[in-house]
Amino acid sequence: MAGNLYLVATPIGNLEDITLRAINTLKEVDLIAAEDTRHTMKLLNHLKIKKTLISYYKETEKIKSDILIEKIINGKNIALVSDAGTPAISDPGEEIIKKAIENNINIIPIPGACAFVNALICSGFSTKEFIFIGFLSKNAKDKKKKLEELKNENKTLIFYESPHKIKSTLENILEILGNRKIVLARELTKIHEEFIRGRILDILEKEQELRGEFVIIVEGTEKKEEEKEFLNSLTLEEHYKYYLNKNLDKKEIIKKIAKDRNKNKNEIYQYFINK
Ligand code: SAM
């Protein structure tokens, strides 16, 4: 009988952020495929787990995934882990997952830490709709092209970036998306965890050095001027219906109407309860 492929999330800093199920899975599988075996060995030592490791990183994904799939078909249970967080999220994994599906192998997620989810929930920006971009291209032209595509997006935008490129990426975002409100989620779950909030320009001016690991969360763009004009041309009842059709609840609708009309939300609230 074929084995299973377990996708096991590991900590993104604080070693306590690992579930009991993840620990048990790592103990029970036959083999752990790890992005960096030395890095994962540290975690396993901390958890007092002795297990055979095989390296599985981006550059070897194609070949290694074939080898691992073969082993699973022959009955081995394999756990895939990355250096930090959830495998296959801006980390190796896609290749073996596709092949596992092609070969009818059970894929079992073992949930846990993921940097962007934790950055997003602390951002204070809309979590209803968001776009996870991950790493922008290293190629300057492609990077700018992607940012141009996102320019008018009103969903919250989420980027990963490596520590030494954080400043230049913020400058690129500033240049193309404008002086948006952002949150830099720094060193999540670690001793120096910090949320740096503000407009890009202020942060760039204030923060001399941006050290550590960061998730960049960018607030979506404000509504386009034409849309604002249109909404302001409606009666308050029509404006209300407009958002009702978008399945928003009363509280959210009042908040949005107040924002669109630059009014205090209590004023809008009063209008509707007096109706
Ligand atoms: N698979 C991981 C996950 O589930 O979040 C992401 C791995 S990706 C290669 C690494 C990037 O994630 C970093 O460059 C940074 O943008 C972000 N990241 C990872 N750990 C972080 C942390 N503790 N604090 C802030 N950002 C982090």
PDB file of N, CA and C in Angstrom, residues 161-168 170 184-188 190-196 203-204 206-216:
ATOM      1  N   GLU A 161       9.701  39.563   1.441  1.00  0.00           N
ATOM      2  CA  GLU A 161      10.950  40.099   0.882  1.00  0.00           C
ATOM      3  C   GLU A 161      12.119  39.663   1.742  1.00  0.00           C
ATOM      4  N   SER A 162      13.268  39.490   1.092  1.00  0.00           N
ATOM      5  CA  SER A 162      14.434  39.096   1.880  1.00  0.00           C
ATOM      6  C   SER A 162      15.005  40.339   2.565  1.00  0.00           C
ATOM      7  N   PRO A 163      15.627  40.149   3.739  1.00  0.00           N
ATOM      8  CA  PRO A 163      16.032  41.294   4.570  1.00  0.00           C
ATOM      9  C   PRO A 163      16.826  42.370   3.822  1.00  0.00           C
ATOM     10  N   HIS A 164      17.770  41.978   2.978  1.00  0.00           N
ATOM     11  CA  HIS A 164      18.612  42.999   2.359  1.00  0.00           C
ATOM     12  C   HIS A 164      17.923  43.776   1.226  1.00  0.00           C
ATOM     13  N   LYS A 165      16.727  43.319   0.816  1.00  0.00           N
ATOM     14  CA  LYS A 165      16.067  44.037  -0.287  1.00  0.00           C
ATOM     15  C   LYS A 165      14.840  44.822   0.173  1.00  0.00           C
ATOM     16  N   ILE A 166      14.604  44.820   1.491  1.00  0.00           N
ATOM     17  CA  ILE A 166      13.363  45.411   1.983  1.00  0.00           C
ATOM     18  C   ILE A 166      13.253  46.894   1.612  1.00  0.00           C
ATOM     19  N   LYS A 167      14.349  47.610   1.766  1.00  0.00           N
ATOM     20  CA  LYS A 167      14.340  49.049   1.525  1.00  0.00           C
ATOM     21  C   LYS A 167      14.071  49.356   0.043  1.00  0.00           C
ATOM     22  N   SER A 168      14.785  48.654  -0.842  1.00  0.00           N
ATOM     23  CA  SER A 168      14.612  48.950  -2.270  1.00  0.00           C
ATOM     24  C   SER A 168      13.209  48.552  -2.727  1.00  0.00           C
ATOM     25  N   LEU A 170      10.517  48.655  -0.869  1.00  0.00           N
ATOM     26  CA  LEU A 170       9.609  49.710  -0.382  1.00  0.00           C
ATOM     27  C   LEU A 170       9.684  50.928  -1.311  1.00  0.00           C
ATOM     28  N   LEU A 184       4.779  46.924   8.344  1.00  0.00           N
ATOM     29  CA  LEU A 184       5.900  45.997   8.221  1.00  0.00           C
ATOM     30  C   LEU A 184       5.860  45.094   9.439  1.00  0.00           C
ATOM     31  N   ALA A 185       5.590  43.810   9.197  1.00  0.00           N
ATOM     32  CA  ALA A 185       5.563  42.851  10.306  1.00  0.00           C
ATOM     33  C   ALA A 185       6.964  42.266  10.397  1.00  0.00           C
ATOM     34  N   ARG A 186       7.651  42.688  11.450  1.00  0.00           N
ATOM     35  CA  ARG A 186       9.071  42.346  11.563  1.00  0.00           C
ATOM     36  C   ARG A 186       9.307  41.242  12.594  1.00  0.00           C
ATOM     37  N   GLU A 187      10.133  40.293  12.225  1.00  0.00           N
ATOM     38  CA  GLU A 187      10.581  39.246  13.164  1.00  0.00           C
ATOM     39  C   GLU A 187       9.427  38.596  13.938  1.00  0.00           C
ATOM     40  N   LEU A 188       8.405  38.213  13.190  1.00  0.00           N
ATOM     41  CA  LEU A 188       7.225  37.614  13.823  1.00  0.00           C
ATOM     42  C   LEU A 188       7.589  36.438  14.709  1.00  0.00           C
ATOM     43  N   LYS A 190       9.394  36.245  17.159  1.00  0.00           N
ATOM     44  CA  LYS A 190      10.738  36.252  17.751  1.00  0.00           C
ATOM     45  C   LYS A 190      10.837  37.352  18.809  1.00  0.00           C
ATOM     46  N   ILE A 191      11.992  37.437  19.456  1.00  0.00           N
ATOM     47  CA  ILE A 191      12.174  38.410  20.551  1.00  0.00           C
ATOM     48  C   ILE A 191      11.913  39.836  20.073  1.00  0.00           C
ATOM     49  N   HIS A 192      12.392  40.160  18.877  1.00  0.00           N
ATOM     50  CA  HIS A 192      12.255  41.537  18.396  1.00  0.00           C
ATOM     51  C   HIS A 192      11.027  41.740  17.505  1.00  0.00           C
ATOM     52  N   GLU A 193      10.008  40.960  17.746  1.00  0.00           N
ATOM     53  CA  GLU A 193       8.771  41.125  16.956  1.00  0.00           C
ATOM     54  C   GLU A 193       8.270  42.564  17.067  1.00  0.00           C
ATOM     55  N   GLU A 194       7.867  43.106  15.908  1.00  0.00           N
ATOM     56  CA  GLU A 194       7.455  44.510  15.897  1.00  0.00           C
ATOM     57  C   GLU A 194       6.550  44.766  14.690  1.00  0.00           C
ATOM     58  N   PHE A 195       5.582  45.662  14.869  1.00  0.00           N
ATOM     59  CA  PHE A 195       4.751  46.057  13.732  1.00  0.00           C
ATOM     60  C   PHE A 195       5.005  47.530  13.467  1.00  0.00           C
ATOM     61  N   ILE A 196       5.596  47.829  12.333  1.00  0.00           N
ATOM     62  CA  ILE A 196       5.905  49.223  11.992  1.00  0.00           C
ATOM     63  C   ILE A 196       4.788  49.699  11.068  1.00  0.00           C
ATOM     64  N   ILE A 203       8.021  55.933   6.944  1.00  0.00           N
ATOM     65  CA  ILE A 203       8.789  54.792   7.463  1.00  0.00           C
ATOM     66  C   ILE A 203      10.206  54.821   6.888  1.00  0.00           C
ATOM     67  N   LEU A 204      10.304  55.093   5.599  1.00  0.00           N
ATOM     68  CA  LEU A 204      11.640  55.120   4.981  1.00  0.00           C
ATOM     69  C   LEU A 204      12.510  56.213   5.595  1.00  0.00           C
ATOM     70  N   LYS A 206      12.092  57.565   8.676  1.00  0.00           N
ATOM     71  CA  LYS A 206      12.294  57.348  10.112  1.00  0.00           C
ATOM     72  C   LYS A 206      13.232  56.172  10.410  1.00  0.00           C
ATOM     73  N   GLU A 207      13.024  55.092   9.668  1.00  0.00           N
ATOM     74  CA  GLU A 207      13.780  53.879   9.976  1.00  0.00           C
ATOM     75  C   GLU A 207      15.105  53.890   9.219  1.00  0.00           C
ATOM     76  N   GLN A 208      16.182  54.117   9.953  1.00  0.00           N
ATOM     77  CA  GLN A 208      17.482  54.138   9.284  1.00  0.00           C
ATOM     78  C   GLN A 208      17.838  52.760   8.751  1.00  0.00           C
ATOM     79  N   GLU A 209      17.610  51.782   9.615  1.00  0.00           N
ATOM     80  CA  GLU A 209      17.981  50.428   9.237  1.00  0.00           C
ATOM     81  C   GLU A 209      16.791  49.518   9.422  1.00  0.00           C
ATOM     82  N   LEU A 210      16.483  48.738   8.404  1.00  0.00           N
ATOM     83  CA  LEU A 210      15.389  47.784   8.559  1.00  0.00           C
ATOM     84  C   LEU A 210      16.017  46.403   8.649  1.00  0.00           C
ATOM     85  N   ARG A 211      16.129  45.917   9.859  1.00  0.00           N
ATOM     86  CA  ARG A 211      16.830  44.658  10.093  1.00  0.00           C
ATOM     87  C   ARG A 211      15.884  43.519  10.404  1.00  0.00           C
ATOM     88  N   GLY A 212      16.207  42.351   9.898  1.00  0.00           N
ATOM     89  CA  GLY A 212      15.444  41.153  10.257  1.00  0.00           C
ATOM     90  C   GLY A 212      14.541  40.711   9.119  1.00  0.00           C
ATOM     91  N   GLU A 213      13.597  39.833   9.458  1.00  0.00           N
ATOM     92  CA  GLU A 213      12.686  39.306   8.442  1.00  0.00           C
ATOM     93  C   GLU A 213      11.394  40.121   8.463  1.00  0.00           C
ATOM     94  N   PHE A 214      10.876  40.377   7.287  1.00  0.00           N
ATOM     95  CA  PHE A 214       9.688  41.231   7.183  1.00  0.00           C
ATOM     96  C   PHE A 214       8.625  40.650   6.259  1.00  0.00           C
ATOM     97  N   VAL A 215       7.374  40.877   6.652  1.00  0.00           N
ATOM     98  CA  VAL A 215       6.272  40.741   5.701  1.00  0.00           C
ATOM     99  C   VAL A 215       5.797  42.168   5.472  1.00  0.00           C
ATOM    100  N   ILE A 216       5.567  42.521   4.220  1.00  0.00           N
ATOM    101  CA  ILE A 216       5.069  43.866   3.902  1.00  0.00           C
ATOM    102  C   ILE A 216       3.583  43.759   3.584  1.00  0.00           C
TER     103      ILE A 216
END
